[in-house]
XYZ file of C-alpha atoms in Angstrom:
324
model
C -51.876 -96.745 -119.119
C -48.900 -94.293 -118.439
C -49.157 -90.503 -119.870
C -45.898 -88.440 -119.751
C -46.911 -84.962 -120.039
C -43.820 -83.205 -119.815
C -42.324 -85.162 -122.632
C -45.560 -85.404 -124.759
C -45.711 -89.238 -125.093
C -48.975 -90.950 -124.308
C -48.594 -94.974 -123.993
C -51.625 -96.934 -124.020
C -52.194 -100.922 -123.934
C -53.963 -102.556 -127.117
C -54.700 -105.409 -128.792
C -53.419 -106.294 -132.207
C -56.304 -107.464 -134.526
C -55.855 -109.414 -137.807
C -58.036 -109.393 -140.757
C -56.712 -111.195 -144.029
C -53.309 -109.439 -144.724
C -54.804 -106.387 -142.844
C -53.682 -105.423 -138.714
C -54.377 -102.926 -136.759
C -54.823 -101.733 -133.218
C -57.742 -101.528 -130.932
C -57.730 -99.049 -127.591
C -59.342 -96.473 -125.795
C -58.214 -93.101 -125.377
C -59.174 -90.431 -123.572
C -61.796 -87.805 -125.574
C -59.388 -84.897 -124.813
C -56.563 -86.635 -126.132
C -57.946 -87.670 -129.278
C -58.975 -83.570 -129.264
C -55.326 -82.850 -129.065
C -53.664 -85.230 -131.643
C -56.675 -85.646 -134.300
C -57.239 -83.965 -137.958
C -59.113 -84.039 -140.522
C -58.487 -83.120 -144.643
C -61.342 -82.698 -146.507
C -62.067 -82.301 -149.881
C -63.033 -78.770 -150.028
C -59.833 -77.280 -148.273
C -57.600 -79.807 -150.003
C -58.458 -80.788 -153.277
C -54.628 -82.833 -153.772
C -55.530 -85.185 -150.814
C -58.210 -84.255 -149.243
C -61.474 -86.746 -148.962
C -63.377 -86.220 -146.133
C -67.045 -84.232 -146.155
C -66.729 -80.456 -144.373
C -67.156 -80.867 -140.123
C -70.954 -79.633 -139.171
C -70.334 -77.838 -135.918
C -74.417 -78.023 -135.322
C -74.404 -81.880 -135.304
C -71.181 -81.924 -133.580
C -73.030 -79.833 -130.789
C -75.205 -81.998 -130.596
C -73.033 -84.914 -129.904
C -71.553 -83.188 -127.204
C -74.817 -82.393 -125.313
C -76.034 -85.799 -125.576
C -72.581 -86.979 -123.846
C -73.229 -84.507 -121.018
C -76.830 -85.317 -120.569
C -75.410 -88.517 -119.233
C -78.776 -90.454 -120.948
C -76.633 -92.697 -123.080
C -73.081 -93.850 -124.500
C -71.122 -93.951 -127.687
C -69.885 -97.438 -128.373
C -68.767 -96.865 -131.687
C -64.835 -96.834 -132.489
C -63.364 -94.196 -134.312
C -61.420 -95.291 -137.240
C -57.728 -93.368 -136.819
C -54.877 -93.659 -139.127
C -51.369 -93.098 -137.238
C -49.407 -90.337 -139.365
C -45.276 -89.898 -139.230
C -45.952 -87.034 -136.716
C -47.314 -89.374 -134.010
C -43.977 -90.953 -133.870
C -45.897 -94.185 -133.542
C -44.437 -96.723 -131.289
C -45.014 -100.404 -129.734
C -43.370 -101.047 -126.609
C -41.193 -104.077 -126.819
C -41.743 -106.547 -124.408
C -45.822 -105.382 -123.838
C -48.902 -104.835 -124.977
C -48.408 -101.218 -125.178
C -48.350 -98.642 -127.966
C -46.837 -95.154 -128.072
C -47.573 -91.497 -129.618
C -46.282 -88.112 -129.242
C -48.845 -85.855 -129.045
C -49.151 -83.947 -132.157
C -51.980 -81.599 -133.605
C -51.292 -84.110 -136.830
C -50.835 -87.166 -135.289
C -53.966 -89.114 -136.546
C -55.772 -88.536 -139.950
C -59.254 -89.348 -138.482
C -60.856 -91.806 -141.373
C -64.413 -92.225 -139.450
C -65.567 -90.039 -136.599
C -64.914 -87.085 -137.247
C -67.971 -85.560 -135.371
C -68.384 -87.945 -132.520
C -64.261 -86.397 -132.303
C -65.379 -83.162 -132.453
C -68.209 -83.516 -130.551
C -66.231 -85.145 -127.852
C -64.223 -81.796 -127.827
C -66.918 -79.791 -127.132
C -68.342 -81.996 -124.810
C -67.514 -81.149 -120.667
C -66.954 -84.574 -120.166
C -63.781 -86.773 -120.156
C -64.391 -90.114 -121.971
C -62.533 -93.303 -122.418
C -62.630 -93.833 -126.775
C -62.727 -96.671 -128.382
C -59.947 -96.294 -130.532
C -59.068 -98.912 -134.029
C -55.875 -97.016 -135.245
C -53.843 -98.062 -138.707
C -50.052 -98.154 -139.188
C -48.048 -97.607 -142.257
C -50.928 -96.758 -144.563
C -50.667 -94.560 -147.719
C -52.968 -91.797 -148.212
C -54.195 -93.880 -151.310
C -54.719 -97.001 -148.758
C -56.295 -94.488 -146.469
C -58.931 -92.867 -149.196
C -59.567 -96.662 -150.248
C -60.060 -97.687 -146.890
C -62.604 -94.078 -145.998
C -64.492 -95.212 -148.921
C -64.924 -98.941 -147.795
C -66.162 -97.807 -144.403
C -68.245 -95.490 -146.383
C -70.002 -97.478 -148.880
C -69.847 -101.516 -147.392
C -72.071 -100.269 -144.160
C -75.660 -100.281 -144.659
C -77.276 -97.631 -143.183
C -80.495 -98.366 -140.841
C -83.447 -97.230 -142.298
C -84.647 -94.634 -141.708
C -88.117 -96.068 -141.331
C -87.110 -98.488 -139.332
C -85.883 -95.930 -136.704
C -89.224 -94.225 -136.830
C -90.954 -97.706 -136.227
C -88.646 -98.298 -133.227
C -88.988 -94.818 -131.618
C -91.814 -95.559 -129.732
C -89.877 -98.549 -127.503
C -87.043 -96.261 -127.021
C -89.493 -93.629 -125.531
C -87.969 -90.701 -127.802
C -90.832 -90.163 -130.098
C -91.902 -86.140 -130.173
C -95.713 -85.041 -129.971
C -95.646 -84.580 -133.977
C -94.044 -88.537 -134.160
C -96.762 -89.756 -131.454
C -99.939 -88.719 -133.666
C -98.047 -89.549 -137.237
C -97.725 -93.249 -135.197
C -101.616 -93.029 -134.655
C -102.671 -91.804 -137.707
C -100.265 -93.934 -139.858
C -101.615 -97.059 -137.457
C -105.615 -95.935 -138.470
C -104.842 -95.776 -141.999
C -102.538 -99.198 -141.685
C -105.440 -101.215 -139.643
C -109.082 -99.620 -140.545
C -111.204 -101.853 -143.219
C -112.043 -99.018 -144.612
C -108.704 -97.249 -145.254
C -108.128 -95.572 -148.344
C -104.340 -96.844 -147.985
C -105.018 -100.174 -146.845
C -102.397 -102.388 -147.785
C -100.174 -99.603 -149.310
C -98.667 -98.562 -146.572
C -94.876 -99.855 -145.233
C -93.963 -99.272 -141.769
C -90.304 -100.321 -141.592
C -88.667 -100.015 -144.251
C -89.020 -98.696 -148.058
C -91.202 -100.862 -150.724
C -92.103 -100.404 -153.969
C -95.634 -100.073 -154.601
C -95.808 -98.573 -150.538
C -95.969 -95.828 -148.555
C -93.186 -95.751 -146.235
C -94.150 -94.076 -142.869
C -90.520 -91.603 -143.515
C -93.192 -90.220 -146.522
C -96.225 -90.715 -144.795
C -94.733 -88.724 -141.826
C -92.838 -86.215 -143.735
C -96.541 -85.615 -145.757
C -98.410 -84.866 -143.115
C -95.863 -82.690 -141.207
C -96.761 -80.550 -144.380
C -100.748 -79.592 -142.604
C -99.830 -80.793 -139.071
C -100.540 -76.678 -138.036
C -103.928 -77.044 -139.479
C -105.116 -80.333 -137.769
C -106.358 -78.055 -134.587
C -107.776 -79.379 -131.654
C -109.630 -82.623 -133.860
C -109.001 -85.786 -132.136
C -106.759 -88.961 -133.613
C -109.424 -90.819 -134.802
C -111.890 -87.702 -136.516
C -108.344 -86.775 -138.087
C -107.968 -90.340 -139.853
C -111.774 -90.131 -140.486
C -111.152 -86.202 -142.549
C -108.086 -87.474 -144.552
C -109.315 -90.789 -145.104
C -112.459 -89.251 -146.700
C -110.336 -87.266 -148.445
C -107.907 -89.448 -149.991
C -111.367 -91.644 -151.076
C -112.149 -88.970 -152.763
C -108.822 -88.093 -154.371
C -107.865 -91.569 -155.621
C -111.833 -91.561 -157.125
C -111.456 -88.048 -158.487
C -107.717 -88.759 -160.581
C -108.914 -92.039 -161.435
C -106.073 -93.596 -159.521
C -107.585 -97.196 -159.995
C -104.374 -99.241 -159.200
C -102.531 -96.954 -156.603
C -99.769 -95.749 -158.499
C -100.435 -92.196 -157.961
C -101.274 -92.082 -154.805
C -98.166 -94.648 -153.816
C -95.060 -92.353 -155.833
C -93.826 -90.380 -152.809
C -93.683 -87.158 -154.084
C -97.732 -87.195 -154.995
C -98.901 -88.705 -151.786
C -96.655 -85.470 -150.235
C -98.682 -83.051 -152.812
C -101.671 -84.771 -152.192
C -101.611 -84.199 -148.185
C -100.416 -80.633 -148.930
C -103.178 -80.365 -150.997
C -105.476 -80.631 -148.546
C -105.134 -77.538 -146.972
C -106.305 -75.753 -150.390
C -109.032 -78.268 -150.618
C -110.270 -77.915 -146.910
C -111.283 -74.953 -146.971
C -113.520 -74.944 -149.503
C -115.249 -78.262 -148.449
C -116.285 -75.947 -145.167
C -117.367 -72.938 -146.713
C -119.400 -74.558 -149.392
C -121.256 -77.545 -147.054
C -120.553 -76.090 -143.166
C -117.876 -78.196 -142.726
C -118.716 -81.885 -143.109
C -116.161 -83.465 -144.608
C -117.548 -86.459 -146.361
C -116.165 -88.206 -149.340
C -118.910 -86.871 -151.342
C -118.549 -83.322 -150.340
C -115.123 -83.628 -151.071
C -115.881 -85.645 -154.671
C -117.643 -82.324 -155.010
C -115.151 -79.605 -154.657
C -112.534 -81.989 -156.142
C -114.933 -82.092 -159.506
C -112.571 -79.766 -161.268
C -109.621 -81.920 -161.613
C -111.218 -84.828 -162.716
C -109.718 -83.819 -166.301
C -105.829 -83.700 -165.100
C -103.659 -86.299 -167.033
C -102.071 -88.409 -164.764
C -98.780 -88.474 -167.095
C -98.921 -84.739 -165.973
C -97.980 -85.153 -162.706
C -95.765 -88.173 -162.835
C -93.701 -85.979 -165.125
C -93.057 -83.548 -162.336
C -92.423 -86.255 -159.567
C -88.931 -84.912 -159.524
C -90.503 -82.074 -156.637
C -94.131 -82.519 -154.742
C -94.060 -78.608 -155.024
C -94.654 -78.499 -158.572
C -97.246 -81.196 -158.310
C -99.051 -78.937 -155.622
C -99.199 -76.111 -158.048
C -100.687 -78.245 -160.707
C -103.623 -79.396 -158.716
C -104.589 -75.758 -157.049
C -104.212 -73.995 -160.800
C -106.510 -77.222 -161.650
C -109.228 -76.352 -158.640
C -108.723 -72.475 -159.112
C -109.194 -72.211 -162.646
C -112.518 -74.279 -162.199
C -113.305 -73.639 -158.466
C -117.373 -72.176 -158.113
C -119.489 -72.187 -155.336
């Protein structure tokens, strides 16, 4: 690699890669020069042309501190497409490629953040680089929403399953595992067999909705060990799925009721410890849940669209017909 900073030019060796009619070039370049010669046009601040999402500084940030914790690496190219202000060039004779550097030499297709990011970061990094020649900003929107829409996402369920081997699972993840392990395992589960751990299923509990239910009363859960925890909401959910008559699961398995239901407990709690001193058995529970034995279950499926709604329909429910 030669750099002529005088004269603006950066030269870098590549290789030319061939897909169908389709070539372009694969590099690295340094993370401050792809600071210095990268842009963005999104579709916000340029509504003619314009197709990429607005940058979020905050997860930019945080792209940048994981580079200069020095815990990991970004592998991942960034997708650049060479604009008429680069004054793109390749060498004759070698494997080299040239570039003035200009504010609006590359229109960055994917990677915008992991650009920015870079930026901010206090770190100089070697990028791999795929840069396109010649496109058209039509070729170039076609080509953002192909990188966009052909790559699968990994779920996120998947990532939660997975945390615990990559060590990077917080307290709140750690007892979720537990719990969502108890409920997956014990003969006696009230979600035996529903539950998914890796990805989404009809029919299932994923552990992204089990997890994101029970972050909901995690500040109530106390001091109470794994296992009396599973032993609480297991009674509990026994005693929900017997109160709404939720014979074949399909309450208790549409995401945004299990997330009321959980929330739910902290109005039901409560009262199962004033009224019987605190021991939560499924019959104590049956007990205080008597009141909504009436609810329609087409009632809340109806409002499925928000757990929040579904919350307020169960405590109007145990209000209204609540007595010691």
């Amino acid at each position: 690699m030669t750099t002529s900073i005088e004269n603006e030019i950066y030269s870098y060796t590549y290789s030319l890669v061939t897909q169908g009619d389709t070539k372009f070039y694969s590099l690295t370049i340094p993370s401050e020069v792809l600071a210095k010669t990268c842009f963005v046009t999104n579709r916000f601040d340029d509504k003619e042309e314009g197709f990429q999402r607005r940058l979020d500084k905050n997860r930019a940030q945080e792209i940048a501190d994981y580079i200069d914790s020095g815990i990991g690496s970004i592998p991942n190219a960034i997708i650049l497409s060479a604009q008429s202000e680069a004054e793109f060039t390749l060498k004759k004779g070698g494997r080299a490629l040239s570039f003035r550097a200009d504010p609006k030499a590359f229109l960055v297709l994917d990677g915008q953040h992991r650009v920015w990011g870079f930026a901010l970061s206090q770190k100089t990094l070697r990028v791999p680089v795929i840069v396109y020649h010649g496109l058209s900003r039509k070729e170039e929107t076609r080509l953002f929403i192909d990188i966009n829409t052909k790559q699968k996402p990994v779920p996120s369920e998947l990532l939660l399953d997975i945390k615990q081997l990559a060590e990077t699972e917080t307290n709140d993840e750690k007892i979720f595992r537990t719990l969502f392990n108890y409920f997956s395992e014990n003969e006696n589960s009230a979600l035996r067999g529903l539950l998914s751990p890796s990805e989404k299923k009809v029919g299932k509990i994923s552990r992204t909705t089990f997890n994101q239910a029970f972050k909901n009363v995690n500040t109530i859960l106390g001091d109470q060990s794994d296992i009396n925890i599973f032993h609480i909401f297991n009674n509990y959910l026994h005693a929900i799925k017997t109160t709404l008559k939720d014979d074949d699961n399909s309450l208790i398995t549409t995401p945004s009721v299990f997330k009321a239901i959980i929330s739910f407990f902290t109005d039901v709690a409560p009262r199962v410890k004033f009224k019987y001193e605190g021991d939560y058995s499924t019959d104590n529970f049956i007990s205080v849940l008597h009141p909504l034995n009436n609810i329609n279950q087409n009632h809340l499926l109806k409002n499925k669209r928000t757990y929040t709604k579904i919350v307020d329909i169960l405590n109007q429910s145990l209000s209204k017909n609540f007595s010691l």
